[in-house]
Short mmCIF file of C-alpha atoms in Angstrom, two decimals:
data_model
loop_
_atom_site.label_atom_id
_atom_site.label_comp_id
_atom_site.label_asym_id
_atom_site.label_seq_id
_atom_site.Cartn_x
_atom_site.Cartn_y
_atom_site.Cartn_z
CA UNK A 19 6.77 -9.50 -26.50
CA UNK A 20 9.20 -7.58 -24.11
CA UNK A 21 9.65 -6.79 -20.93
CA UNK A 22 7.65 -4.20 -19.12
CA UNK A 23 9.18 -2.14 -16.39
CA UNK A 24 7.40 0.17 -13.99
CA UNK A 25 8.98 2.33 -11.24
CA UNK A 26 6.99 4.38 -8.21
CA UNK A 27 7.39 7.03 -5.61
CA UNK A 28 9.90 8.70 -5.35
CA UNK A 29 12.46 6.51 -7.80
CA UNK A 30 9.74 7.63 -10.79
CA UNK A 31 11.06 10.88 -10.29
CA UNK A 32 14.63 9.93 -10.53
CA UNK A 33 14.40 7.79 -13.44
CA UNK A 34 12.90 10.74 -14.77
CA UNK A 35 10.08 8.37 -16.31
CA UNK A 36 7.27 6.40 -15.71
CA UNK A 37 7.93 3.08 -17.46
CA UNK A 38 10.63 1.03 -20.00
CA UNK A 39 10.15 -1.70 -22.09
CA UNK A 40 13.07 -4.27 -22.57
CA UNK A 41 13.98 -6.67 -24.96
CA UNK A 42 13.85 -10.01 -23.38
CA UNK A 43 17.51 -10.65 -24.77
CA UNK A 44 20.31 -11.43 -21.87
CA UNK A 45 17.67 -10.93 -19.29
CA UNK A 46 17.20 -13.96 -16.77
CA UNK A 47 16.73 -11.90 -13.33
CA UNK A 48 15.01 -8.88 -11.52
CA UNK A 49 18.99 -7.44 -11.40
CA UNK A 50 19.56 -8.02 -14.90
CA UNK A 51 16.72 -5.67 -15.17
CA UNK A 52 17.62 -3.27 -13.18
CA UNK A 53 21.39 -3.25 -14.84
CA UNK A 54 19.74 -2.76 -18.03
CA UNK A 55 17.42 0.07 -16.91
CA UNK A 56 20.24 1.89 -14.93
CA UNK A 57 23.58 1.85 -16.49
CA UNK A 58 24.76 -1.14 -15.38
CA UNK A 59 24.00 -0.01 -11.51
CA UNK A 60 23.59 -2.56 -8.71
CA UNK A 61 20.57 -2.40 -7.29
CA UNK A 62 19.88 -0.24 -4.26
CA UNK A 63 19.39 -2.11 -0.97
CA UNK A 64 16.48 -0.09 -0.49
CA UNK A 65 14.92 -0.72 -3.48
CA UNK A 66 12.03 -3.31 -3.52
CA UNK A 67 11.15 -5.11 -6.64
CA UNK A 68 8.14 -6.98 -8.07
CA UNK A 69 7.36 -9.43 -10.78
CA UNK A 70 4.17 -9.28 -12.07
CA UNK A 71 2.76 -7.75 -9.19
CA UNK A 72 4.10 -9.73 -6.16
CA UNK A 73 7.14 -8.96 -4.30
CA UNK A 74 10.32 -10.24 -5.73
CA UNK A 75 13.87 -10.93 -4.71
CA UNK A 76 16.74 -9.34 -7.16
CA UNK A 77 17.86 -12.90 -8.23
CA UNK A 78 14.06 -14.02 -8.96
CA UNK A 79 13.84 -14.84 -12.62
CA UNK A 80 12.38 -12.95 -15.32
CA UNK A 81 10.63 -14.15 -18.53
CA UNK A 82 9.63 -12.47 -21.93
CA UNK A 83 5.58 -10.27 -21.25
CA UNK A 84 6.50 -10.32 -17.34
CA UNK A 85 5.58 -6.84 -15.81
CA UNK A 86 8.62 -6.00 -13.18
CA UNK A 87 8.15 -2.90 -10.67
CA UNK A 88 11.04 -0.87 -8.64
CA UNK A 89 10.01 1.39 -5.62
CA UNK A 90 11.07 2.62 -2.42
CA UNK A 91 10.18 1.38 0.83
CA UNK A 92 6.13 1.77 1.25
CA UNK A 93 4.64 5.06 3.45
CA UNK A 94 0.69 4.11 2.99
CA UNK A 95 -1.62 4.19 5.95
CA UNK B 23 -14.44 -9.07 2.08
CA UNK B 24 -14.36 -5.62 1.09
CA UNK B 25 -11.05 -3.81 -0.26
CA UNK B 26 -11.40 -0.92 -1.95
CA UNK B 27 -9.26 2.00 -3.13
CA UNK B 28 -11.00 5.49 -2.84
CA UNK B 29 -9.96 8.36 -4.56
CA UNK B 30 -12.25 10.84 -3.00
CA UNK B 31 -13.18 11.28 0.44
CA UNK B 32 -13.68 8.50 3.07
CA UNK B 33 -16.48 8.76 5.86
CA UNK B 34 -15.20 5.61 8.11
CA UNK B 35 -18.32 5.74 10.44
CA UNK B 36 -20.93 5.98 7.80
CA UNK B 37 -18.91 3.12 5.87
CA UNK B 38 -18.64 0.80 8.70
CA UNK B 39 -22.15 0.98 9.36
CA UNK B 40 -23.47 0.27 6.01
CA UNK B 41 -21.03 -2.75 5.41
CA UNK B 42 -22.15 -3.95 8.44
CA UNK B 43 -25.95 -3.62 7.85
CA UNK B 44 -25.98 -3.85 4.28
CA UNK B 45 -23.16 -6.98 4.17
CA UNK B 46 -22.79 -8.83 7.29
CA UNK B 47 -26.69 -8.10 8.16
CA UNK B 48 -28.78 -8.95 11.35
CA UNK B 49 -27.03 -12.64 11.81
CA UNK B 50 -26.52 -12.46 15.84
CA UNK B 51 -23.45 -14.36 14.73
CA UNK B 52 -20.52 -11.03 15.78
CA UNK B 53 -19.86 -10.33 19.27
CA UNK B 54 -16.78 -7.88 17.97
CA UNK B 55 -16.45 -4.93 15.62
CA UNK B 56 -12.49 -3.45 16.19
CA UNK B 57 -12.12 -0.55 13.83
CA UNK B 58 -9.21 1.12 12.94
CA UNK B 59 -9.22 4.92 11.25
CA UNK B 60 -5.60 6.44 10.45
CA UNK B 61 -6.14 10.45 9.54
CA UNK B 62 -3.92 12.72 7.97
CA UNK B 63 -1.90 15.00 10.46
CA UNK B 64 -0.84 18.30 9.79
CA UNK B 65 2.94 18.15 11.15
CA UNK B 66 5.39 15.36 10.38
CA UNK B 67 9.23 15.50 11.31
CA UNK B 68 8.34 19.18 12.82
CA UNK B 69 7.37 20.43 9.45
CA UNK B 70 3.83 21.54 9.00
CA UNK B 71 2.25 19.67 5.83
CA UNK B 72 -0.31 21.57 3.53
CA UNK B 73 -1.74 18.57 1.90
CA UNK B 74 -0.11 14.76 0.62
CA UNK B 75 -0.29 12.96 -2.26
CA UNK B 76 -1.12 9.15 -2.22
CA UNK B 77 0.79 7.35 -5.33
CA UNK B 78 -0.03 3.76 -5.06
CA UNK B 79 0.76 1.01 -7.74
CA UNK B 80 -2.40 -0.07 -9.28
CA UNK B 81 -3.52 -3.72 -9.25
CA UNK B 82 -0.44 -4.82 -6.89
CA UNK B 83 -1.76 -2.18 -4.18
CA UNK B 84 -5.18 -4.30 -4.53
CA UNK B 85 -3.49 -7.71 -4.71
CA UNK B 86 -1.44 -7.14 -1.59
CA UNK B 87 -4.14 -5.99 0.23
CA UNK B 88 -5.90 -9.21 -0.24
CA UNK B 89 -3.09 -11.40 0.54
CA UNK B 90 -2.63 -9.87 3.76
CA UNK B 91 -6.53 -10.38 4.75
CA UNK B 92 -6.46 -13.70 3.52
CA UNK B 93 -3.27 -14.69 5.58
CA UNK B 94 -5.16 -13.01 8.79
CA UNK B 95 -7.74 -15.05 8.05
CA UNK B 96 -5.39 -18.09 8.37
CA UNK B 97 -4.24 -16.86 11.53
CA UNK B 98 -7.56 -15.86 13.33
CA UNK B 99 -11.33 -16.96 13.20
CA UNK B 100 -13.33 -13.78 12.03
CA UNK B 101 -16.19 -13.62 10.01
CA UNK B 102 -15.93 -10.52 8.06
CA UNK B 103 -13.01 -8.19 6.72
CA UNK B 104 -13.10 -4.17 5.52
CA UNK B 105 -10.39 -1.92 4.04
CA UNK B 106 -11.04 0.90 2.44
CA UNK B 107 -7.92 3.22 1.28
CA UNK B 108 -7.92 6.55 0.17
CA UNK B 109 -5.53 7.39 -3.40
CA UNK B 110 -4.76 10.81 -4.65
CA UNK B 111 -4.60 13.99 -2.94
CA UNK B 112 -5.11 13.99 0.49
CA UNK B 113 -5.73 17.50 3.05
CA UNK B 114 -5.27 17.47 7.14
CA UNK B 115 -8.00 15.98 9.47
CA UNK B 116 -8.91 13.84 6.44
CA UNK B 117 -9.15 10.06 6.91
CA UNK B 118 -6.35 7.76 5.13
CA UNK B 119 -7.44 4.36 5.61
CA UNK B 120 -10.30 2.20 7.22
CA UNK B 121 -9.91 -1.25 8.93
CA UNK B 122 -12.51 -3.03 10.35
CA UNK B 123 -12.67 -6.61 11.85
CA UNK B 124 -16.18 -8.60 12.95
CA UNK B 125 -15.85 -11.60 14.81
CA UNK B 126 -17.39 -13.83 17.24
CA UNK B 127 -15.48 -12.73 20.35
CA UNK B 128 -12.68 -9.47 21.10
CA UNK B 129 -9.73 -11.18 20.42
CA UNK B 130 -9.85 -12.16 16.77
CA UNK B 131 -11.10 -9.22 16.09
CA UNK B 132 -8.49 -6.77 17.60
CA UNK B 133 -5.75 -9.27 16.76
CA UNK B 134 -6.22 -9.61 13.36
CA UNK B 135 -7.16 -5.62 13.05
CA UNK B 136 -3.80 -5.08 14.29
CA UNK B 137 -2.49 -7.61 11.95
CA UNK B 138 -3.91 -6.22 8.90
CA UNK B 139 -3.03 -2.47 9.60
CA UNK B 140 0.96 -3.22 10.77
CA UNK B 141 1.29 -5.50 7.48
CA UNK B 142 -0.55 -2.82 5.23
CA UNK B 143 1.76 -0.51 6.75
CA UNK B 144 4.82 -2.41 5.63
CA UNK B 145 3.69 -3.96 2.54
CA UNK B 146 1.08 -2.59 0.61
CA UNK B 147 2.18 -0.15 -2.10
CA UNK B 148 1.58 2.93 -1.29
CA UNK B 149 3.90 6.20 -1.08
CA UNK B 150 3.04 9.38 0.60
CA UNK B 151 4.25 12.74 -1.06
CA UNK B 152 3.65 16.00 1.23
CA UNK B 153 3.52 19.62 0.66
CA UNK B 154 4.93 21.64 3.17
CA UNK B 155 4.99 25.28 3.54
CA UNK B 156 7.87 25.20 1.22
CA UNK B 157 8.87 22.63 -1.52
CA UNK B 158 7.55 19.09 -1.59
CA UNK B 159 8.99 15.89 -0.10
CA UNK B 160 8.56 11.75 -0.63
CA UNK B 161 7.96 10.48 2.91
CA UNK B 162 10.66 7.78 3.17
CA UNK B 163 9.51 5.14 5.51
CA UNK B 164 6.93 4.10 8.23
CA UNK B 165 7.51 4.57 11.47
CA UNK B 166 6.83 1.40 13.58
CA UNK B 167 3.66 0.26 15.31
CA UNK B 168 4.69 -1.14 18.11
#
């Protein structure tokens, strides 16, 4: 099992990929994610986040198989 | 309840009248229809966009969509729900999105229209890229409804 993370829009481009998969390992929240994905950034303000498909706050906790998603603000309609 | 994602094109008219006849049917129970159609312009921020592309996030774009219909139907008494969504590549004069509300009398049915357009504006995951006359560009927010 790991953690499977997904990023949209615009931010897709700037990873410069489409997905990651993390090892469950020192990970408890949606920012521990994000550290691990990015450097060790803090998460952008803009940033939204989702766990397993539902919106998310940064300190929302994060388990071994969840699916967590990082995207820009939303421009549909 | 119909929500759908469409990745080709959207006739709004022809869909509303079909989900009405084919799905709601001849009840004599709706009084009020309010539709809503958003099109694609061909200008935004004084740039002239060729065409858009219409990245969504697949099963939460869905997902959201329903939680928004189902919390207008905690808020208003309607009998019947559509959204239909276009995905993909998208050219001027072509429609975006389709929201349609039946209900017994007006004002459930432009209330919770209203409702379900302003919150898929703000909520649903979706993200518009255009192409202009030169380069590309992510559109970066929503202006407001209201």
């Amino acid at each position: 099992m790991s953690i499977r993370v997904r990023y949209f829009g615009s931010l897709r481009e700037k990873m410069g990929r489409v997905d990651d998969s993390l090892a469950a390992e020192d990970i408890d929240t949606v920012s521990d994610v994000w550290k691990a994905v990015s450097e060790g950034q803090y998460l952008p303000d803009r940033i939204l986040c989702a766990v397993n498909m539902d919106y998310a706050d940064p300190d929302a906790p994060v388990k071994d198989g969840d699916e967590v998603a990082f995207f820009p603000p939303v421009t549909g309609g | 309840m119909l929500i759908e994602l469409r990745p080709t094109g959207i006739d709004p008219y022809s869909e509303l009248q079909r989900y009405q006849t084919e799905t709601l049917g001849h009840t004599g129970k709706y009084g009020a229809t309010c539709s809503f159609v958003g099109t694609m312009r061909d200008f935004n921020e004084n740039e002239t966009v060729r065409h858009m592309f219409l990245d969504h996030y697949p099963g939460m774009t869905e997902r959201q969509l329903e939680k928004i219909v189902e919390e207008a139907q905690t808020r208003w008494c309607f009998l019947d729900a559509l959204v239909i969504h276009r995905v993909g590549e998208i050219l001027p004069d072509q429609p975006i999105v389709l929201v349609a509300v039946w209900s017994s009398h007006r004002g459930a049915a432009f209330d919770a229209c209203r409702y379900i357009m302003e919150e898929l504006k703000s909520r649903a995951p979706f993200w518009k890229k255009e192409t202009l006359k030169e380069g590309e560009r992510w559109v970066e927010k929503n202006t407001s409804g209201y």
